[in-house]
């Protein structure tokens, strides 16, 4: 019995050993399979085709780590910084992202985070201790300095602005008095329109979306391939008031016809400004909404401790330059508080017949309205994603005119790189390009007519009719450009009024231009999200 039991145990051990050995190859194969799926592989980006064939109802699934074109240790999108490196915690999704600049050897201080704060509130509504005031334009610098000394101020600078017909001084309060107190004292000495020097923030937002879109779904959503059979934005000048633009990026070759640094800085190109320009005029491997438009690159946003920002005084410089240098459209992908000085500048810009487009803002549904988008002279744009859903951070309100793609947008970035980014900033840029297409077809269109056509031809989203999320709906480039050659549309009513009934647009409009745009006007940059090394030609 004992011998039989020993034999049984011995046989059992041998059988178990045999099963273990037999299972070893299978276990190794299984382990290798899991490992392969967890390693990020360099995606095969074929961006050669400017008009990708995409099923608009089923969006392509792309490697979520598209922005990093080199194989790196495994980790998810949300745990990667702008250089593609793994982090031990999710990267912040606050507006502007955690690391917005150019990666690689050409890093510079201006490529830092656009903002470490959520867009629901700016770090501060105004620059502490600074005021702007309209002063007597006949004063010399010495007399302006004397005015400042009398009121215990330091004059930072002053400039005549032909746009608004006034000389504006920028002053620093050197003691603890409030803006209101100083304003009353200056007003008694003949100064006018004294106010705080308000802050403005760029409207992009780093997101943890798990799908990218190098195929540019926005092209199909906006029906840009069809629109480009009619116009490319040729001979239309768009001023971009933003951060620095990488004018050497291949996507922007020959597109920049003028540059102005309202900051007087030596900062290099920035991701946000480059991305905005790219959304409008990309024409190499990507396609912008108006690839033949001409760009006035106006740097008004510079890096600050809280991120890239600007002020009332600097933005007014940008508007003044745009109006004086032939801008037909002004793109304003930034937001801030209501500002009497900027409102005055916008009113003067509108009086010159210049179309103005602004980002609705990324402060979300509970945010109060942000400016300049709320101004009745401005076309306010909210953002949608590839499924036509509203971008969660997009501002709402009766002032929204139309919506456009603004989530996971694939755009150029400084140093010949590319980025994946989100924000109402880029939705506004696309619509600025659409306005350029319309003006090429019908240069006589007035700003109110451009707005009315965009709203009348938009594809309805959300609740039937106009709503506070999408405005009149998602912009339709082909319908808008087709309608631009008809009789002028009635001027769209201001905020809160339903858009006119949508028009039927023929689909058989004959082509007037080759679909491939000329290799002229283009632009691009990259927003403070993730960036990618320049994709290799496929």
Coordinates of C-alpha atoms in Angstrom, one line a residue:
X1 CA 0.0 0.0 0.0
X2 CA 2.8 2.4 0.9
X3 CA 4.6 1.4 -2.3
X4 CA 1.5 2.1 -4.4
X5 CA 1.0 5.4 -2.7
X6 CA 4.6 6.4 -3.4
X7 CA 4.2 5.4 -7.0
X8 CA 1.0 7.5 -7.3
X9 CA 2.7 10.5 -5.9
X10 CA 5.7 10.1 -8.2
X11 CA 3.4 9.8 -11.3
X12 CA 1.5 12.8 -10.2
X13 CA 4.6 15.0 -9.8
X14 CA 5.8 13.9 -13.2
X15 CA 2.5 14.7 -14.8
X16 CA 2.4 18.1 -13.2
X17 CA 5.9 18.8 -14.4
X18 CA 5.0 17.8 -17.9
X19 CA 2.0 20.0 -18.0
X20 CA 4.1 22.9 -16.7
X21 CA 6.7 22.4 -19.4
X22 CA 4.0 22.2 -22.1
X23 CA 2.3 25.3 -20.9
X24 CA 5.5 27.4 -20.8
X25 CA 5.6 28.4 -24.6
X26 CA 1.9 29.4 -24.4
X27 CA 2.6 31.5 -21.3
X28 CA 5.5 33.2 -23.0
X29 CA 3.5 33.9 -26.1
X30 CA 0.7 35.4 -24.1
X31 CA 3.0 37.6 -22.2
X32 CA 4.6 38.9 -25.4
X33 CA 1.2 39.7 -26.8
X34 CA 0.2 41.8 -23.8
X35 CA 3.6 43.6 -23.8
X36 CA 3.3 44.4 -27.5
X37 CA -0.1 46.0 -27.0
X38 CA 1.2 48.2 -24.2
X39 CA 4.2 49.6 -26.0
X40 CA 3.6 52.7 -28.0
X41 CA 4.6 52.3 -31.6
X42 CA 5.5 55.1 -33.9
X43 CA 2.3 55.6 -35.9
X44 CA 2.5 55.5 -39.7
X45 CA 1.3 59.1 -40.4
X46 CA 0.5 59.6 -44.0
X47 CA -0.5 63.2 -44.2
X48 CA 0.3 63.5 -47.9
X49 CA -3.3 63.7 -49.0
X50 CA -4.9 67.0 -48.2
X51 CA -8.4 65.7 -48.8
X52 CA -8.5 62.4 -46.8
X53 CA -11.2 59.9 -47.6
X54 CA -12.9 59.6 -44.3
X55 CA -16.3 58.1 -43.4
X56 CA -17.8 61.1 -41.7
X57 CA -20.0 58.9 -39.6
X58 CA -17.3 56.6 -38.3
X59 CA -14.2 58.5 -37.3
X60 CA -10.8 56.8 -37.6
X61 CA -9.2 55.5 -34.5
X62 CA -5.6 56.7 -34.3
X63 CA -2.9 55.9 -31.9
X64 CA -3.6 58.2 -28.9
X65 CA 0.1 58.9 -28.6
X66 CA 0.1 60.5 -32.1
X67 CA 2.0 63.5 -30.9
X68 CA 5.1 61.5 -30.1
X69 CA 6.4 59.9 -33.2
X70 CA 9.2 58.0 -31.5
X71 CA 8.7 54.8 -29.6
X72 CA 8.9 55.5 -25.9
X73 CA 8.2 53.6 -22.7
X74 CA 4.5 52.7 -22.4
X75 CA 2.2 55.1 -20.8
X76 CA -1.2 56.7 -21.7
X77 CA -1.8 60.0 -23.4
X78 CA -3.0 61.7 -20.2
X79 CA 0.4 60.8 -18.5
X80 CA 2.6 62.3 -21.1
X81 CA 4.1 65.8 -21.1
X82 CA 4.6 68.0 -24.2
X83 CA 7.9 66.2 -25.0
X84 CA 6.2 62.8 -24.9
X85 CA 7.9 61.8 -21.6
X86 CA 6.0 59.7 -19.1
X87 CA 4.8 61.3 -15.9
X88 CA 3.9 59.7 -12.6
X89 CA 0.6 61.6 -12.6
X90 CA -1.9 62.9 -15.2
X91 CA -0.8 66.1 -17.0
X92 CA -3.0 69.0 -16.0
X93 CA -5.9 69.7 -18.3
X94 CA -6.2 73.4 -17.3
X95 CA -6.4 75.8 -20.1
X96 CA -3.2 76.2 -21.9
X97 CA -1.8 72.9 -20.7
X98 CA 1.2 72.1 -18.7
X99 CA 4.0 72.6 -21.1
X100 CA 3.3 74.5 -24.2
X101 CA 6.5 75.2 -25.9
X102 CA 8.7 73.8 -28.6
X103 CA 10.5 70.7 -27.5
X104 CA 14.0 69.9 -28.4
X105 CA 17.2 71.9 -28.5
X106 CA 15.4 75.1 -29.5
X107 CA 13.4 75.5 -26.3
X108 CA 12.9 79.1 -25.2
X109 CA 11.1 80.9 -22.4
X110 CA 8.2 81.9 -24.6
X111 CA 7.3 78.3 -25.2
X112 CA 6.2 77.7 -21.6
X113 CA 2.7 77.0 -20.4
X114 CA 0.0 79.2 -21.7
X115 CA -1.9 79.0 -18.4
X116 CA -1.8 77.0 -15.3
X117 CA -5.2 78.2 -14.3
X118 CA -8.7 77.0 -15.4
X119 CA -10.5 79.4 -17.7
X120 CA -13.4 79.9 -15.4
X121 CA -11.4 82.8 -13.9
X122 CA -8.3 84.6 -15.0
X123 CA -5.5 84.8 -12.5
X124 CA -6.5 88.4 -12.1
X125 CA -8.8 90.6 -14.2
X126 CA -6.2 93.3 -14.5
X127 CA -2.5 94.0 -14.2
X128 CA -2.0 95.1 -10.6
X129 CA -1.2 98.8 -10.2
X130 CA -1.5 99.6 -13.9
X131 CA -3.9 101.9 -15.6
X132 CA -4.6 103.2 -19.1
X133 CA -6.0 106.6 -19.8
X134 CA -6.7 108.8 -22.7
X135 CA -4.5 111.9 -22.4
X136 CA -4.0 115.1 -24.4
X137 CA -2.3 114.1 -27.7
X138 CA -0.4 117.4 -27.9
X139 CA 1.6 116.6 -24.8
X140 CA 5.3 115.9 -25.3
X141 CA 7.0 112.9 -23.5
X142 CA 8.4 115.3 -21.0
X143 CA 4.9 116.8 -20.3
X144 CA 3.4 113.4 -20.1
X145 CA 6.0 112.4 -17.6
X146 CA 5.3 115.6 -15.6
X147 CA 1.5 114.7 -15.6
X148 CA 2.5 111.3 -14.2
X149 CA 4.6 112.8 -11.4
X150 CA 1.9 115.2 -10.4
X151 CA -0.4 112.2 -9.8
X152 CA 2.3 110.0 -8.2
X153 CA 2.4 107.7 -11.3
X154 CA 5.1 106.3 -13.5
X155 CA 4.5 106.6 -17.2
X156 CA 5.4 103.2 -18.8
X157 CA 4.5 104.5 -22.3
X158 CA 2.0 106.4 -24.4
X159 CA 1.0 106.1 -28.0
X160 CA -1.3 107.7 -30.5
X161 CA -3.9 105.3 -31.9
X162 CA -5.3 106.5 -35.2
X163 CA -7.8 103.7 -35.1
X164 CA -9.7 105.4 -32.3
X165 CA -8.4 108.9 -32.8
X166 CA -6.8 109.2 -29.3
X167 CA -3.5 109.1 -27.4
X168 CA -3.5 106.5 -24.7
X169 CA -1.0 106.5 -21.8
X170 CA 0.0 103.4 -19.8
X171 CA 0.8 104.3 -16.2
X172 CA 1.9 102.5 -13.0
X173 CA 0.5 103.5 -9.6
X174 CA 3.5 103.8 -7.3
X175 CA 1.6 103.8 -4.1
X176 CA -1.4 101.9 -2.7
X177 CA -4.2 104.0 -4.2
X178 CA -6.9 102.2 -6.2
X179 CA -7.6 102.6 -9.9
X180 CA -10.8 104.4 -9.0
X181 CA -9.1 106.9 -6.9
X182 CA -6.4 107.6 -9.4
X183 CA -9.0 107.8 -12.2
X184 CA -10.9 110.6 -10.4
X185 CA -7.7 112.5 -9.8
X186 CA -6.6 112.2 -13.5
X187 CA -10.0 113.1 -14.7
X188 CA -9.9 116.3 -12.8
X189 CA -6.6 117.1 -14.6
X190 CA -8.1 116.6 -18.1
X191 CA -7.5 112.8 -18.6
X192 CA -10.3 110.8 -20.1
X193 CA -11.4 107.1 -20.1
X194 CA -9.2 106.0 -17.2
X195 CA -9.4 102.3 -16.5
X196 CA -7.5 99.2 -15.4
X197 CA -5.1 97.6 -17.8
X198 CA -7.1 94.3 -18.2
X199 CA -5.6 90.9 -18.8
X200 CA -6.5 88.6 -21.7
X201 CA -5.8 84.9 -22.1
X202 CA -5.4 82.7 -25.2
X203 CA -8.2 80.2 -25.6
X204 CA -6.6 76.8 -26.1
X205 CA -6.9 73.9 -23.7
X206 CA -4.8 70.7 -23.2
X207 CA -7.0 67.7 -23.1
X208 CA -6.7 64.0 -22.2
X209 CA -8.7 62.8 -25.2
X210 CA -7.6 59.3 -26.2
X211 CA -8.0 59.7 -30.0
X212 CA -6.1 61.9 -32.3
X213 CA -6.9 63.0 -35.8
X214 CA -4.0 63.6 -38.2
X215 CA -6.5 63.1 -41.0
X216 CA -8.0 66.4 -40.2
X217 CA -11.7 65.5 -39.6
X218 CA -12.4 69.3 -39.6
X219 CA -12.0 69.4 -43.4
X220 CA -15.0 67.1 -43.9
X221 CA -17.1 68.6 -41.1
X222 CA -16.7 72.1 -42.6
X223 CA -17.0 70.8 -46.2
X224 CA -13.7 72.5 -47.1
X225 CA -12.7 70.3 -50.0
X226 CA -15.9 71.3 -51.8
X227 CA -15.4 75.0 -50.8
X228 CA -11.9 75.0 -52.1
X229 CA -13.2 74.2 -55.6
X230 CA -14.6 77.8 -55.4
X231 CA -12.1 79.8 -53.4
X232 CA -8.9 79.5 -51.4
X233 CA -8.9 83.0 -49.7
X234 CA -6.6 84.5 -52.3
X235 CA -5.9 88.2 -52.0
X236 CA -7.7 88.4 -48.6
X237 CA -5.6 89.6 -45.6
X238 CA -6.2 88.2 -42.1
X239 CA -4.7 89.8 -39.0
X240 CA -3.9 87.2 -36.3
X241 CA -3.6 88.9 -32.9
X242 CA -1.9 86.2 -30.9
X243 CA 1.4 84.8 -29.6
X244 CA 4.4 84.5 -31.8
X245 CA 4.1 82.6 -35.1
X246 CA 6.8 80.4 -36.6
X247 CA 6.9 82.0 -40.0
X248 CA 9.5 79.5 -41.2
X249 CA 7.2 76.5 -40.8
X250 CA 6.7 74.7 -44.2
X251 CA 2.9 74.9 -43.7
X252 CA 3.1 78.7 -43.6
X253 CA 5.5 79.3 -46.5
X254 CA 4.9 82.6 -48.2
X255 CA 1.8 83.3 -46.2
X256 CA 3.1 86.0 -43.9
X257 CA 2.9 89.4 -45.5
X258 CA 3.5 91.5 -42.4
X259 CA 4.7 91.1 -38.8
X260 CA 4.3 93.3 -35.8
X261 CA 5.5 92.7 -32.3
X262 CA 3.2 94.8 -30.1
X263 CA 5.2 93.7 -27.1
X264 CA 8.6 94.8 -28.5
X265 CA 10.0 91.5 -27.2
X266 CA 12.6 89.1 -28.4
X267 CA 10.6 86.0 -27.7
X268 CA 10.6 83.2 -30.3
X269 CA 7.6 81.5 -31.9
X270 CA 4.9 80.0 -29.8
X271 CA 2.7 77.0 -30.1
X272 CA -0.7 78.9 -29.9
X273 CA 0.0 81.5 -32.5
X274 CA 1.6 79.0 -34.9
X275 CA -1.4 76.7 -34.5
X276 CA -3.9 79.5 -35.2
X277 CA -2.1 80.5 -38.4
X278 CA -1.9 76.8 -39.4
X279 CA -5.7 76.3 -39.0
X280 CA -6.2 79.1 -41.5
X281 CA -3.4 78.8 -44.1
X282 CA -1.7 75.4 -43.8
X283 CA -0.9 74.2 -47.3
X284 CA 1.9 71.6 -47.2
X285 CA 1.0 68.3 -45.6
X286 CA -2.0 69.8 -43.8
X287 CA -4.8 72.0 -45.2
X288 CA -6.1 75.2 -43.6
X289 CA -9.5 76.7 -44.2
X290 CA -8.1 79.5 -46.4
X291 CA -4.7 78.2 -47.7
X292 CA -4.1 81.1 -50.0
X293 CA -5.0 83.9 -47.6
X294 CA -2.4 86.5 -46.5
X295 CA -1.4 86.7 -42.8
X296 CA -0.5 89.7 -40.7
X297 CA 1.3 88.1 -37.8
X298 CA 0.7 90.3 -34.7
X299 CA 2.4 89.2 -31.5
X300 CA 0.4 90.6 -28.6
X301 CA 0.7 87.7 -26.2
X302 CA 3.9 87.0 -24.3
X303 CA 4.9 84.5 -21.6
X304 CA 4.2 85.6 -18.0
X305 CA 4.4 83.7 -14.7
X306 CA 0.8 82.5 -15.1
X307 CA 1.1 81.7 -18.9
X308 CA 0.9 83.6 -22.2
X309 CA -1.2 86.7 -21.7
X310 CA -1.8 90.2 -23.0
X311 CA -3.3 93.5 -21.8
X312 CA -5.8 96.2 -23.0
X313 CA -2.9 98.5 -24.1
X314 CA -1.1 95.8 -26.1
X315 CA -4.2 94.4 -27.8
X316 CA -5.2 97.9 -28.8
X317 CA -1.8 98.2 -30.5
X318 CA -2.6 95.1 -32.4
X319 CA -6.0 96.3 -33.6
X320 CA -4.5 99.6 -34.6
X321 CA -1.8 97.9 -36.7
X322 CA -4.3 95.5 -38.3
X323 CA -6.6 98.4 -39.3
X324 CA -3.7 100.5 -40.7
X325 CA -2.2 97.6 -42.7
X326 CA -5.0 96.4 -44.8
X327 CA -6.6 93.7 -42.7
X328 CA -10.0 92.6 -44.0
X329 CA -10.4 90.0 -41.2
X330 CA -9.1 90.0 -37.6
X331 CA -8.9 86.7 -35.7
X332 CA -9.0 87.1 -31.9
X333 CA -8.6 83.7 -30.2
X334 CA -8.4 85.1 -26.7
X335 CA -10.8 86.1 -24.0
X336 CA -11.1 88.4 -21.0
X337 CA -13.4 90.8 -19.1
X338 CA -15.5 93.6 -20.6
X339 CA -13.0 96.4 -21.4
X340 CA -14.1 99.9 -22.4
X341 CA -10.8 100.5 -24.3
X342 CA -11.0 97.4 -26.3
X343 CA -14.7 97.9 -27.0
X344 CA -13.8 101.3 -28.4
X345 CA -11.1 99.7 -30.6
X346 CA -13.5 97.0 -31.9
X347 CA -16.2 99.6 -32.7
X348 CA -13.7 101.6 -34.7
X349 CA -12.5 98.5 -36.5
X350 CA -16.0 97.5 -37.4
X351 CA -16.7 101.0 -38.7
X352 CA -13.9 100.4 -41.2
X353 CA -15.8 97.3 -42.6
X354 CA -13.3 94.8 -41.1
X355 CA -14.7 91.3 -40.2
X356 CA -13.8 90.3 -36.6
X357 CA -14.0 86.7 -35.4
X358 CA -13.4 85.6 -31.8
X359 CA -13.2 82.5 -29.7
X360 CA -16.2 82.0 -27.4
X361 CA -13.9 81.1 -24.5
X362 CA -13.0 77.9 -22.7
X363 CA -14.5 78.7 -19.3
X364 CA -17.4 76.2 -19.5
X365 CA -21.1 76.4 -19.0
X366 CA -21.1 78.4 -15.7
X367 CA -18.8 81.2 -17.0
X368 CA -20.1 84.7 -17.5
X369 CA -19.8 85.9 -21.1
X370 CA -16.2 86.6 -22.1
X371 CA -15.0 89.4 -24.4
X372 CA -14.4 90.3 -27.1
X373 CA -16.7 87.4 -28.3
X374 CA -19.7 89.0 -26.7
X375 CA -19.3 92.3 -28.6
X376 CA -22.1 92.6 -31.2
X377 CA -19.6 93.5 -33.9
X378 CA -17.8 90.2 -33.5
X379 CA -18.6 86.7 -34.8
X380 CA -18.4 84.4 -31.7
X381 CA -17.5 80.8 -32.3
X382 CA -17.9 77.8 -30.0
X383 CA -16.1 74.4 -30.5
X384 CA -17.3 71.0 -31.5
X385 CA -15.7 67.6 -31.7
X386 CA -15.6 64.8 -34.3
X387 CA -19.0 63.6 -33.2
X388 CA -20.6 67.1 -33.4
X389 CA -20.8 67.3 -29.6
X390 CA -20.0 70.6 -27.9
X391 CA -16.5 70.9 -26.4
X392 CA -17.1 70.6 -22.7
X393 CA -15.1 73.7 -21.9
X394 CA -16.8 75.9 -24.5
X395 CA -18.6 79.0 -23.4
X396 CA -22.3 79.3 -24.1
X397 CA -24.6 82.2 -24.6
X398 CA -27.0 84.1 -26.9
X399 CA -24.0 85.8 -28.6
X400 CA -22.7 82.6 -30.2
X401 CA -23.0 82.8 -34.0
X402 CA -21.7 79.5 -35.2
X403 CA -19.7 76.5 -34.1
X404 CA -16.7 74.8 -35.7
X405 CA -14.4 71.9 -35.0
X406 CA -12.1 72.6 -32.0
X407 CA -11.3 69.3 -30.3
X408 CA -8.2 67.2 -31.1
X409 CA -7.2 69.5 -34.0
X410 CA -4.0 68.5 -35.8
X411 CA -1.9 71.6 -36.5
X412 CA 1.7 72.8 -37.1
X413 CA 3.9 73.8 -34.2
X414 CA 7.3 75.6 -33.9
X415 CA 10.5 74.1 -35.2
X416 CA 8.7 72.2 -38.1
X417 CA 6.8 70.1 -35.7
X418 CA 3.1 69.4 -35.3
X419 CA 0.7 69.3 -32.4
X420 CA -2.7 67.9 -31.3
X421 CA -4.7 70.5 -29.4
X422 CA -8.2 71.7 -28.5
X423 CA -10.0 74.9 -27.8
X424 CA -12.4 77.5 -29.1
X425 CA -9.3 79.4 -30.3
X426 CA -9.0 77.0 -33.3
X427 CA -12.7 76.9 -34.0
X428 CA -12.5 80.7 -34.4
X429 CA -9.4 80.4 -36.7
X430 CA -11.3 78.0 -39.0
X431 CA -14.2 80.5 -39.3
X432 CA -11.8 83.3 -40.0
X433 CA -10.6 81.3 -42.9
X434 CA -14.2 80.7 -44.1
X435 CA -14.8 84.4 -44.0
X436 CA -11.7 84.8 -46.3
X437 CA -13.2 82.3 -48.8
X438 CA -16.4 84.3 -48.8
X439 CA -14.6 87.6 -49.3
X440 CA -12.6 86.2 -52.2
X441 CA -15.8 85.2 -53.9
X442 CA -17.5 88.5 -53.1
X443 CA -15.2 91.3 -51.9
X444 CA -18.2 93.6 -51.5
X445 CA -19.6 91.7 -48.5
X446 CA -19.9 93.7 -45.3
X447 CA -19.1 92.2 -41.8
X448 CA -22.8 91.9 -41.0
X449 CA -23.5 90.1 -44.3
X450 CA -20.6 87.7 -43.7
X451 CA -22.1 86.8 -40.3
X452 CA -25.6 86.4 -41.7
X453 CA -24.5 84.1 -44.5
X454 CA -22.4 82.0 -42.0
X455 CA -25.5 81.6 -39.7
X456 CA -28.0 81.1 -42.5
X457 CA -26.0 78.3 -44.2
X458 CA -24.8 76.6 -40.9
X459 CA -25.8 72.9 -40.3
X460 CA -28.1 72.9 -37.4
X461 CA -26.9 71.1 -34.3
X462 CA -28.4 70.5 -30.9
X463 CA -31.9 71.8 -30.3
X464 CA -33.8 72.7 -33.5
X465 CA -33.0 76.3 -34.6
X466 CA -30.5 78.6 -33.0
X467 CA -29.3 77.8 -29.4
X468 CA -26.8 79.0 -26.9
X469 CA -24.4 76.1 -27.4
X470 CA -23.9 76.0 -31.2
X471 CA -25.4 79.3 -32.3
X472 CA -27.0 78.7 -35.7
X473 CA -25.1 75.4 -36.0
X474 CA -21.8 74.1 -37.4
X475 CA -20.4 76.3 -40.1
X476 CA -20.6 74.9 -43.7
X477 CA -17.8 76.3 -45.8
X478 CA -19.2 75.2 -49.2
X479 CA -22.7 76.5 -48.5
X480 CA -21.4 79.8 -47.2
X481 CA -19.0 80.3 -50.1
X482 CA -21.7 79.4 -52.6
X483 CA -24.2 81.8 -51.0
X484 CA -21.6 84.6 -51.0
X485 CA -22.1 85.3 -54.7
X486 CA -25.8 85.8 -54.4
X487 CA -27.6 89.0 -53.3
X488 CA -26.3 90.3 -50.0
X489 CA -27.9 88.5 -47.1
X490 CA -29.9 90.4 -44.5
X491 CA -27.7 91.4 -41.6
X492 CA -28.1 88.9 -38.9
X493 CA -29.7 90.1 -35.7
X494 CA -27.5 90.4 -32.7
X495 CA -27.3 88.0 -29.8
X496 CA -30.2 85.8 -28.9
X497 CA -32.2 86.2 -32.1
X498 CA -32.8 83.0 -34.1
X499 CA -31.0 82.8 -37.4
X500 CA -32.9 83.0 -40.6
X501 CA -34.1 79.8 -42.1
X502 CA -31.3 77.9 -43.8
X503 CA -31.0 78.2 -47.6
X504 CA -30.8 75.4 -50.0
X505 CA -27.4 75.3 -51.7
X506 CA -26.8 73.6 -55.0
X507 CA -24.3 70.8 -55.0
X508 CA -23.4 71.1 -58.6
X509 CA -21.7 74.5 -58.6
X510 CA -19.0 74.3 -61.3
X511 CA -15.4 74.4 -60.2
X512 CA -13.6 77.7 -60.8
X513 CA -10.2 76.7 -59.4
X514 CA -8.1 73.7 -59.2
X515 CA -8.5 71.9 -55.9
X516 CA -4.8 72.2 -55.1
X517 CA -4.2 75.7 -53.7
X518 CA -1.3 77.8 -54.8
X519 CA 1.8 77.3 -52.7
X520 CA 1.5 80.8 -51.4
X521 CA -0.3 82.0 -48.3
X522 CA -0.2 79.7 -45.3
X523 CA 0.6 79.7 -41.5
X524 CA 0.9 77.5 -38.5
X525 CA 2.0 77.1 -34.9
X526 CA 1.3 74.9 -32.1
X527 CA -0.8 75.2 -28.9
X528 CA 0.3 74.4 -25.4
X529 CA -0.8 70.8 -25.7
X530 CA 1.4 68.0 -27.0
X531 CA 3.8 68.4 -29.8
X532 CA 5.1 66.0 -32.4
X533 CA 8.3 65.8 -34.3
X534 CA 7.8 66.6 -38.0
X535 CA 6.3 63.5 -39.6
X536 CA 8.5 61.8 -42.2
X537 CA 7.2 61.8 -45.7
X538 CA 5.2 58.7 -46.6

